[in-house]
Coordinates of C-alpha atoms in Angstrom, one line a residue:
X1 CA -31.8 77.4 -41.5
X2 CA -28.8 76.3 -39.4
X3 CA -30.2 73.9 -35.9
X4 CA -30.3 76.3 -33.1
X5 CA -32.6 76.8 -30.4
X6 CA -34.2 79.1 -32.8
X7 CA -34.5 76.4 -35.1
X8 CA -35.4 73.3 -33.1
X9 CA -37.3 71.3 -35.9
X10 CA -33.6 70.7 -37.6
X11 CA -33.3 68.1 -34.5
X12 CA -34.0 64.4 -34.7
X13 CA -36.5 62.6 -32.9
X14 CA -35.3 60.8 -29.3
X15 CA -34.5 57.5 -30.7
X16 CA -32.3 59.0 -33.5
X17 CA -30.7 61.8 -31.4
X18 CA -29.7 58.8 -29.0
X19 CA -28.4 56.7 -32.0
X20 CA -26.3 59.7 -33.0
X21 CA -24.8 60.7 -30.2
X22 CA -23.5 57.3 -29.6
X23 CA -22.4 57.0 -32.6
X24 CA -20.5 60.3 -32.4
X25 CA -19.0 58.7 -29.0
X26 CA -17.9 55.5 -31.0
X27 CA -16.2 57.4 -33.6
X28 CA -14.3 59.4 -31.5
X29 CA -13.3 56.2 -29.0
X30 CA -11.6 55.2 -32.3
X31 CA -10.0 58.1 -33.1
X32 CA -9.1 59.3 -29.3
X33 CA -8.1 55.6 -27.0
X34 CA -7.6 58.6 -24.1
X35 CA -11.0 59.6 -23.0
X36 CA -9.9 62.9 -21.7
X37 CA -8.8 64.2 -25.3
X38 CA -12.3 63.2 -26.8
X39 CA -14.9 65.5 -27.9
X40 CA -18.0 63.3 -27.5
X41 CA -19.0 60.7 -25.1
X42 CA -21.9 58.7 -24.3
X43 CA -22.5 56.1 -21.0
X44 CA -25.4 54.2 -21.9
X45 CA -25.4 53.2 -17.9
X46 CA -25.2 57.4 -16.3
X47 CA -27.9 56.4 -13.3
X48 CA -30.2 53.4 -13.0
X49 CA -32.3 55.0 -14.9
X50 CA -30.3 57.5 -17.3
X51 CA -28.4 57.9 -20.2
X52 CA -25.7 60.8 -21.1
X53 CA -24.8 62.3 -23.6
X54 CA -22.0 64.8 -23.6
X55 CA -20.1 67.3 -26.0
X56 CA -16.6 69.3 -24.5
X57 CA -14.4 71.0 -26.7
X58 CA -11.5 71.6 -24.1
X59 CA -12.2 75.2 -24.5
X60 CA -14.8 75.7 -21.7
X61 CA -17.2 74.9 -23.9
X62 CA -19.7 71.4 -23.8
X63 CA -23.2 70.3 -23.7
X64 CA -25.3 67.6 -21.8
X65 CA -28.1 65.5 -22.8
X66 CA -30.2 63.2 -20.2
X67 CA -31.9 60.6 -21.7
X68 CA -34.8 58.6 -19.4
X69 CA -38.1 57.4 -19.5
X70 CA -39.3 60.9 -19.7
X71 CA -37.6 62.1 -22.5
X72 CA -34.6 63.9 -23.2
X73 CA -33.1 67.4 -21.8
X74 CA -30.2 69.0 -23.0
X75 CA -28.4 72.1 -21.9
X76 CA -25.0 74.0 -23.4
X77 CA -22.8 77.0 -22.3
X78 CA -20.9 78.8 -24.9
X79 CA -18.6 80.9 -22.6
X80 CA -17.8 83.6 -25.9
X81 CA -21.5 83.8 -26.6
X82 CA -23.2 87.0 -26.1
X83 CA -25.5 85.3 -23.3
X84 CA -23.1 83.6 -21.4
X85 CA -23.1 84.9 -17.6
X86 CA -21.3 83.2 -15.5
X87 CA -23.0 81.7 -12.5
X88 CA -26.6 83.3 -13.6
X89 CA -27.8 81.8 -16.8
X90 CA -30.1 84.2 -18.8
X91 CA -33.3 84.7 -17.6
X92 CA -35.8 82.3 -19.4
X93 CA -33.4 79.7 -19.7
X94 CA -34.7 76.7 -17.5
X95 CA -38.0 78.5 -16.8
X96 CA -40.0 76.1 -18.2
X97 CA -37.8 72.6 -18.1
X98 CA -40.4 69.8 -17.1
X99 CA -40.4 68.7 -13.6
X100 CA -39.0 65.0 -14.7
X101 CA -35.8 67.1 -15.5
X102 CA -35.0 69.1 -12.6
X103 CA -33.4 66.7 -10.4
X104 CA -31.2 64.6 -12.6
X105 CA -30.2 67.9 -15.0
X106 CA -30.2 71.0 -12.4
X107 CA -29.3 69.3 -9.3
X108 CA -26.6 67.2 -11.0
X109 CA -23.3 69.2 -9.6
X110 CA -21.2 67.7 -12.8
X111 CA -23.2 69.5 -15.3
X112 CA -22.4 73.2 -13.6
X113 CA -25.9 74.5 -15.2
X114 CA -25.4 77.8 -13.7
X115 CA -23.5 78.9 -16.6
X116 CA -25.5 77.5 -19.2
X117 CA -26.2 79.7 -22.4
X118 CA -29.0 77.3 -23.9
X119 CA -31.0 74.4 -22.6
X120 CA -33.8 72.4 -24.7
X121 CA -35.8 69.6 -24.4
X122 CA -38.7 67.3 -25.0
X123 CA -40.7 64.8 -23.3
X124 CA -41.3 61.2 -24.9
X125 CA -45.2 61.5 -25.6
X126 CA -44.5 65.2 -27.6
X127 CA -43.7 65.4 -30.9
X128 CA -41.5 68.6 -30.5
X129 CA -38.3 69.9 -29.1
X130 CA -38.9 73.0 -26.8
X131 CA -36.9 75.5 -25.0
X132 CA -37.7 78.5 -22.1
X133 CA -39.1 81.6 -23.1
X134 CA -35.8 83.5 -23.5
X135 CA -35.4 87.2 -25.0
X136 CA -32.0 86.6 -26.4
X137 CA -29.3 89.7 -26.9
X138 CA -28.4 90.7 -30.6
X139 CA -26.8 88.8 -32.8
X140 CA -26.2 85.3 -35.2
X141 CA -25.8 83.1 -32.2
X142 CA -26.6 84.8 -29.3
X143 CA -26.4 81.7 -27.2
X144 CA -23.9 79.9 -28.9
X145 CA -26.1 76.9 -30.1
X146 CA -25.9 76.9 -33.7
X147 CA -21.9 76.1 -33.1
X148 CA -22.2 73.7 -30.3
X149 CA -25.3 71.7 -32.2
X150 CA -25.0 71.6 -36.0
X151 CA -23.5 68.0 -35.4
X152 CA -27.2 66.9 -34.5
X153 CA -28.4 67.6 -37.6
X154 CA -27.1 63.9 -38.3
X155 CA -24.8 64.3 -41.6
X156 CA -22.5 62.0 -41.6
X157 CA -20.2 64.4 -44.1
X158 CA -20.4 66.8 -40.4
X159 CA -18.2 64.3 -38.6
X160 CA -15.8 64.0 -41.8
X161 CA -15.2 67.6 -41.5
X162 CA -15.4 67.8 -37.9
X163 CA -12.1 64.9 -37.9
X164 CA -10.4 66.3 -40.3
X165 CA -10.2 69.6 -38.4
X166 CA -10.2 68.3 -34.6
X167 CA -7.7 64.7 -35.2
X168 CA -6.2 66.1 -38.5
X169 CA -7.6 62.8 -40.0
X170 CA -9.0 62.0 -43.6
X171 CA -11.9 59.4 -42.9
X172 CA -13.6 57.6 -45.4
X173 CA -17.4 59.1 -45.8
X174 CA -18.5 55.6 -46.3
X175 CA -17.3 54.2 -43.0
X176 CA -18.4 57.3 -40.9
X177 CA -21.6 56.1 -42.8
X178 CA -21.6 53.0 -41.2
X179 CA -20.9 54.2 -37.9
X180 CA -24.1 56.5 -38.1
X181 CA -26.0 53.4 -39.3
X182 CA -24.9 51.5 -36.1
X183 CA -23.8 48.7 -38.0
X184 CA -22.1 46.6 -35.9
X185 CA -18.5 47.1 -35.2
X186 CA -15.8 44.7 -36.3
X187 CA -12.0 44.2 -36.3
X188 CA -11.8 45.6 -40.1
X189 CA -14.0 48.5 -39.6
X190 CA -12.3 49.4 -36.1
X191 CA -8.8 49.0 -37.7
X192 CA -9.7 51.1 -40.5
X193 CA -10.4 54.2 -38.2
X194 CA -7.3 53.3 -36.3
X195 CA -4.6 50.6 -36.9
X196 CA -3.4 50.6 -33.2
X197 CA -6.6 49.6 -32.5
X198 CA -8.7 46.3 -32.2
X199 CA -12.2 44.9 -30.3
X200 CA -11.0 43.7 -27.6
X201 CA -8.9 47.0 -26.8
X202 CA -11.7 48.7 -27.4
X203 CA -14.0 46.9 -25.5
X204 CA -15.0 48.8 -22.1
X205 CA -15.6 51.8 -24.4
X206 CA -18.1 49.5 -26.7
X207 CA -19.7 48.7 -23.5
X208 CA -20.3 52.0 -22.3
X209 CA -21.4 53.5 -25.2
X210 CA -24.0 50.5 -25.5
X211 CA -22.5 50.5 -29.3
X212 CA -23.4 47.1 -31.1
X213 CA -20.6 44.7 -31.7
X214 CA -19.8 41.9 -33.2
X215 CA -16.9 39.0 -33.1
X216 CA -14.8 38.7 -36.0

């Protein structure tokens, strides 16, 4: 069953989801050097005491994750998705969201959660992802999640597809591989993903991400 908020046991534990998404935030610093054309992000240094996540398409559509001592909380909108209304999120959506979310998710004016679609989450001392009580309209993906999340499911063959589609780029599986492992970066590895690229050009982005390095 494709990962949805109807099918929240296809996503990774914290650690790994963080891992991931900063891996999918190196891979596409590689592939994008201007920030604004990437897909996904990370900033290892959001807040004092937050991590972000983030997911924009260019077409209106993107997610957010938070990740802090409390756990992690992530919300979407889908604009084309059957529950997308703009400035009222369907009913249910952040009814139940854990107080150690509110402020630095709903409150946060960059992450415009008044037109969400879908927002999950789960604290560090559970052992499951959860999301609000939500009576979703009719159809596959009423709230857009199983389009804006199947890269969580952590294939690395995802991202292959996902760059040959997005960057019209052919990447070898192994070296996506490597990314996903967080093996630490190098001149060879970098220049392989792009030849205009090196380290030290890519080295604020490395820093943001929180992306392990090493000198060649």
């Amino acid at each position: 069953m494709t990962l949805s908020t109807r099918n929240l046991k296809a996503l990774p534990d914290i650690p790994t989801l963080k891992r991931l998404t900063q891996s999918l935030a190196m891979l596409d610093a590689m592939l994008s050097p201007e920030w604004e054309y990437r897909y996904y992000s990370f900033n290892a240094a959001w807040s004092d005491e937050a991590a972000m996540a983030s997911m924009r398409n260019g077409s209106g559509d993107h997610w957010f994750a938070i990740f802090c001592q409390a756990g992690v909380a992530l919300h979407g909108l889908a604009h084309e998705a059957p529950a997308f209304r703009p400035g009222t999120p369907w009913p249910g959506i952040f009814e139940r969201l854990p107080a150690e979310f509110r402020t630095n998710l709903l409150e946060e004016p960059a992450f415009t959660t008044s037109d969400s679609t879908f927002c999950l989450w789960r604290l560090s001392n559970e052992e499951r992802w959860t999301c609000g009580p939500v009576e979703l309209p009719p159809g596959e993906d009423p709230d857009g999640s199983a389009e804006l999340l199947g890269i969580l499911a952590g294939r690395p063959e995802q991202y292959v597809e996902f760059a040959a589609d997005y960057y019209e780029r052919d990447l070898d599986l192994g070296d996506v591989e490597a990314i996903y492992r967080h093996q630490p970066l190098s001149n060879a590895l970098v220049r392989r993903f792009n030849p205009d690229l090196d380290m030290a050009s890519l080295g604020n982005d490395i820093a943001e991400i929180g992306y392990p390095r090493q000198v060649d």
